[in-house]
mmCIF file of C-alpha atoms in Angstrom:
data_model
loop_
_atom_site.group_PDB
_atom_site.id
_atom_site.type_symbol
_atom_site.label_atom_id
_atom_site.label_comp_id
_atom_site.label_asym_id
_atom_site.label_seq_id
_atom_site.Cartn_x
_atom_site.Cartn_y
_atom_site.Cartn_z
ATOM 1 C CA UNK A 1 57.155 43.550 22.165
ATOM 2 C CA UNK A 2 53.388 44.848 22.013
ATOM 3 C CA UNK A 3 53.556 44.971 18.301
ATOM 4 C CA UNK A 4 54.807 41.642 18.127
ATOM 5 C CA UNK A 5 52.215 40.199 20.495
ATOM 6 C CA UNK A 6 48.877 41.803 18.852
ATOM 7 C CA UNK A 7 50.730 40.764 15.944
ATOM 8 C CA UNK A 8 50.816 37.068 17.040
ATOM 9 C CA UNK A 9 46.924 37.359 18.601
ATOM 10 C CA UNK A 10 45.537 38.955 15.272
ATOM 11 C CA UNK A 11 47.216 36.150 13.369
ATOM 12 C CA UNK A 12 46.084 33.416 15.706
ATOM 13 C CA UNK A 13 42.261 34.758 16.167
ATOM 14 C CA UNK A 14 41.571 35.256 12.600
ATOM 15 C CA UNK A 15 38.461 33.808 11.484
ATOM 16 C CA UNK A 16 38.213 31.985 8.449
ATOM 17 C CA UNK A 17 34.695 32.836 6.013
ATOM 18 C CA UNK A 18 33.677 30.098 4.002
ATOM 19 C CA UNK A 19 30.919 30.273 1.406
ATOM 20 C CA UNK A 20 27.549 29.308 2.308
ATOM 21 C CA UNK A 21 25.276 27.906 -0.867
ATOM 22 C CA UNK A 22 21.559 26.867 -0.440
ATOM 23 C CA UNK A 23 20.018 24.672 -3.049
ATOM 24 C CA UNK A 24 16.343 25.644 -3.880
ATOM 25 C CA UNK A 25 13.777 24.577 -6.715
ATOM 26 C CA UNK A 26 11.935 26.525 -9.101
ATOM 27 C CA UNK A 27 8.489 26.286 -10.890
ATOM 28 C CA UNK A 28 9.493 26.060 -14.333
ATOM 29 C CA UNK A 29 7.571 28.896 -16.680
ATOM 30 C CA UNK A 30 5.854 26.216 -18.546
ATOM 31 C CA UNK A 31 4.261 24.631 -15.973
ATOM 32 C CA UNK A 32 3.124 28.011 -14.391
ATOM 33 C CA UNK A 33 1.279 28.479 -17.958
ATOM 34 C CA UNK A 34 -0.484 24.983 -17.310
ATOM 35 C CA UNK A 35 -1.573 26.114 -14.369
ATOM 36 C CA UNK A 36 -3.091 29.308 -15.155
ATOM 37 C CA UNK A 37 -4.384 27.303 -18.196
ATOM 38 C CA UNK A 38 -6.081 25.191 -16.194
ATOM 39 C CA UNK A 39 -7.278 26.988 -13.175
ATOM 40 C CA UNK A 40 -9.054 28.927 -16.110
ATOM 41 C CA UNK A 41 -10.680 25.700 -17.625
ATOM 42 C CA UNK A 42 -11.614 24.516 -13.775
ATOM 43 C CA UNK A 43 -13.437 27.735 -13.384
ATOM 44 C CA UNK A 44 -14.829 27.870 -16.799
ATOM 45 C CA UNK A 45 -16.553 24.780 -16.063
ATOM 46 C CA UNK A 46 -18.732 26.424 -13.666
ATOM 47 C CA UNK A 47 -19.120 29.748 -15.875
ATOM 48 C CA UNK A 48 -16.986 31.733 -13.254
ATOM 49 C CA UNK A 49 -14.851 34.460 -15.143
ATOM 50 C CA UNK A 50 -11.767 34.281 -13.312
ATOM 51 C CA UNK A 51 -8.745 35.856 -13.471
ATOM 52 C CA UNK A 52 -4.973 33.598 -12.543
ATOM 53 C CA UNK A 53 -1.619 34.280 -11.105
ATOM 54 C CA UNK A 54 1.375 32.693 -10.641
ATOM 55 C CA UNK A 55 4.118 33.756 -8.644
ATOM 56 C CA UNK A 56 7.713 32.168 -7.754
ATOM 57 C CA UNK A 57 8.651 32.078 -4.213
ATOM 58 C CA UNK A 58 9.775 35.888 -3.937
ATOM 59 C CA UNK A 59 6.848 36.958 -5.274
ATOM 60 C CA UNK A 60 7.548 37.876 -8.672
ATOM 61 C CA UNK A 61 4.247 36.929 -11.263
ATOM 62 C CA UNK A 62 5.806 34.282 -13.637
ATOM 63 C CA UNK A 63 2.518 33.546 -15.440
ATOM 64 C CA UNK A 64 -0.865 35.431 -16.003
ATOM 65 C CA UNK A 65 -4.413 34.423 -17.195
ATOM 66 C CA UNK A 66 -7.613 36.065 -17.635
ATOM 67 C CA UNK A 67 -11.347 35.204 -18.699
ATOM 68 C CA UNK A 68 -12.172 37.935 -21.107
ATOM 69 C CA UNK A 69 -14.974 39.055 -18.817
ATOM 70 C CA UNK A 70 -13.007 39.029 -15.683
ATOM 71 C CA UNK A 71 -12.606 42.343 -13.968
ATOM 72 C CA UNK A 72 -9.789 44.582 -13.217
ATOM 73 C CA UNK A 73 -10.416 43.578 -9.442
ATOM 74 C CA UNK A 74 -10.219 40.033 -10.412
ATOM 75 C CA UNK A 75 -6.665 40.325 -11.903
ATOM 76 C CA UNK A 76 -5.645 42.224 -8.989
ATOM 77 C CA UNK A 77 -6.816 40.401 -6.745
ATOM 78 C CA UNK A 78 -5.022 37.176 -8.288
ATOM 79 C CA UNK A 79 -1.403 38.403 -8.130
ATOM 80 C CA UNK A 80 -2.149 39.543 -4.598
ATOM 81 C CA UNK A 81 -3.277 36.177 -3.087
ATOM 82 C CA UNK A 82 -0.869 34.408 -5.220
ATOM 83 C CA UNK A 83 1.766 36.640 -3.731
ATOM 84 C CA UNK A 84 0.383 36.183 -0.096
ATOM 85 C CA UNK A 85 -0.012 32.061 -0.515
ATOM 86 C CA UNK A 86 3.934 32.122 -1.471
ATOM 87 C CA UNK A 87 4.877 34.840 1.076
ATOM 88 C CA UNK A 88 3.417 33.732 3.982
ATOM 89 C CA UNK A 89 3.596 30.020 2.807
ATOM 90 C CA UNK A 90 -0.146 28.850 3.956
ATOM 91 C CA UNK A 91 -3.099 29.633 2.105
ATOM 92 C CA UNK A 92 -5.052 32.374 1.935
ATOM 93 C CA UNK A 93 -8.209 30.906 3.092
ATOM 94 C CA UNK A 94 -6.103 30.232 6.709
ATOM 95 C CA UNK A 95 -5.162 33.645 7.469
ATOM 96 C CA UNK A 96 -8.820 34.506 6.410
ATOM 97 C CA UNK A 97 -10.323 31.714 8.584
ATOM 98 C CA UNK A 98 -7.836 32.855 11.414
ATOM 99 C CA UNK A 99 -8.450 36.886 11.508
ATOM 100 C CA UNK A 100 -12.185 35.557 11.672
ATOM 101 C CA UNK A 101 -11.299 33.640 15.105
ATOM 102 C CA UNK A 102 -8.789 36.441 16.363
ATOM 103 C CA UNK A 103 -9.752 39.929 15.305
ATOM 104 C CA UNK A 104 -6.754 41.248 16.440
ATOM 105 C CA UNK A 105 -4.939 39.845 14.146
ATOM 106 C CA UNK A 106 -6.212 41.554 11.256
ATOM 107 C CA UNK A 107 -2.936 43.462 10.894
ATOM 108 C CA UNK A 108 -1.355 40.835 9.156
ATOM 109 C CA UNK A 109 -2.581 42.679 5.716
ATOM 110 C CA UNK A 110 -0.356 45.570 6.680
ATOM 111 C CA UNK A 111 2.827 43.530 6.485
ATOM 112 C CA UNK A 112 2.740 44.205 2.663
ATOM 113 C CA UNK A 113 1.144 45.940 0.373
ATOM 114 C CA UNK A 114 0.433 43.266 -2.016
ATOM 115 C CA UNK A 115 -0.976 41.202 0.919
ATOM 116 C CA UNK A 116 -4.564 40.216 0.483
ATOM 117 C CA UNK A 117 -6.154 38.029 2.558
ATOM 118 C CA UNK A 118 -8.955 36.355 0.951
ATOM 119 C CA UNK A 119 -9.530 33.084 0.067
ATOM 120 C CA UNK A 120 -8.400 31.421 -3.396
ATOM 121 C CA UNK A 121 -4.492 31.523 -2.987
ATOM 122 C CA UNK A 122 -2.173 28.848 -1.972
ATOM 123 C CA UNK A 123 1.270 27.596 -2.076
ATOM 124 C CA UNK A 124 2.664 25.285 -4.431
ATOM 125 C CA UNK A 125 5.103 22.858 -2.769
ATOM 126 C CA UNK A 126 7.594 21.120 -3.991
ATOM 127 C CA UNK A 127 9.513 18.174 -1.391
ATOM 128 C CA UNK A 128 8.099 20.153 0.985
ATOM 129 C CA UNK A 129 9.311 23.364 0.234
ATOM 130 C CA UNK A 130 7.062 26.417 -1.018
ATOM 131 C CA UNK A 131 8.319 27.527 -4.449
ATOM 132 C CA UNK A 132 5.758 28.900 -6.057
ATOM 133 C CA UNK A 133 2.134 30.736 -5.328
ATOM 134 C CA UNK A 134 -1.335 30.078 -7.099
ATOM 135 C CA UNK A 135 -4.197 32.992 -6.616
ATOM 136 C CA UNK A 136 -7.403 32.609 -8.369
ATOM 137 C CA UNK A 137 -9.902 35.587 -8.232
ATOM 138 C CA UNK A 138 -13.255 36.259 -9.999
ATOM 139 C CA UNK A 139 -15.584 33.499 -8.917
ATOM 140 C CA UNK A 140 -18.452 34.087 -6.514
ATOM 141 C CA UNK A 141 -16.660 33.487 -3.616
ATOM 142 C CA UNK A 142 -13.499 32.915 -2.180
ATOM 143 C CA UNK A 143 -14.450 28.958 -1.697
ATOM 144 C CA UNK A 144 -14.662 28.750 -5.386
ATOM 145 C CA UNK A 145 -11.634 30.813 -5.997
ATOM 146 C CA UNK A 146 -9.759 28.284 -3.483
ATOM 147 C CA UNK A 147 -11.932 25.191 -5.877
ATOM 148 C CA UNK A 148 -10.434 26.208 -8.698
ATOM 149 C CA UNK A 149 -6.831 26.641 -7.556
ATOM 150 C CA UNK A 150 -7.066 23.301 -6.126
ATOM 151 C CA UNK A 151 -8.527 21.890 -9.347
ATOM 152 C CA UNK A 152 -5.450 22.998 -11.121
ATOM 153 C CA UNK A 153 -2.559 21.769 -8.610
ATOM 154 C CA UNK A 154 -4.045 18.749 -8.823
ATOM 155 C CA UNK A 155 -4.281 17.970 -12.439
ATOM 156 C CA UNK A 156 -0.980 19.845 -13.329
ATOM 157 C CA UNK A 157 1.429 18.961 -9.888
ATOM 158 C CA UNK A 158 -0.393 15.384 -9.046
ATOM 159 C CA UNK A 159 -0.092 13.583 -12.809
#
């Protein structure tokens, strides 16, 4: 009888898994060479040797640019703020602006290693979701950096 009864409550509680799926979008590899094409041009404008990244969503560099007389720093520093822009989904220039205000925040860096919080990387949305990062590096100054990421969302993603 107890056999037959936890064989009646197993059969009765068992749970049925369905499948889950979750559409998402993707920044198509041409139009992550545009971009680095012309975040290059927007900085070359202003004689700034810059160096640009593109990453998808999880981080992973799907285009790369670099003025010949950009430094090694400069490339670095591209991929990381690209990565941090689609990471952490805000730009760069936020979390650089907010550490600034609250000091004791300046941990944040240490959730990654390819975290870098400096201005000149943001996140390129798409309907509202984040699927790609930008991260410019090389210019004198973060602002500019941010300038010429901006410059090239804006003529590539805004036709």
């Amino acid at each position: 009888m107890k056999k037959f009864l936890t064989a009646a409550l197993l059969s009765t509680a068992s749970i049925t898994a369905t499948a889950e799926t979750v559409a998402s979008h993707a920044l198509s590899v041409n139009t992550a060479l545009e971009l680095v094409k012309e975040g290059l041009a927007a900085c070359a404008k202003d004689n700034y040797h810059v160096s640009v990244a593109i990453v998808d969503h999880s981080g992973n560099l799907k285009a790369f640019g670099r003025h010949n007389k950009s430094g090694p720093h400069a490339a670095e520093g591209a991929k990381r703020k690209a990565f941090s822009a689609a990471s952490m989904e805000e730009s760069t220039e936020f979390f650089f602006k907010l550490i600034q205000k609250n000091p004791e925040l300046q941990g944040l860096h240490a959730l990654h290693d390819n975290i870098l919080i400096l201005p000149g990387g943001l996140p390129i949305k798409y309907k509202g979701e984040v699927i790609a990062g930008i991260g410019v590096s090389g210019a004198p100054g973060g602002d500019l950096d941010t300038a010429c990421a901006e410059a090239a969302i804006s003529k590539v993603l805004n036709k």
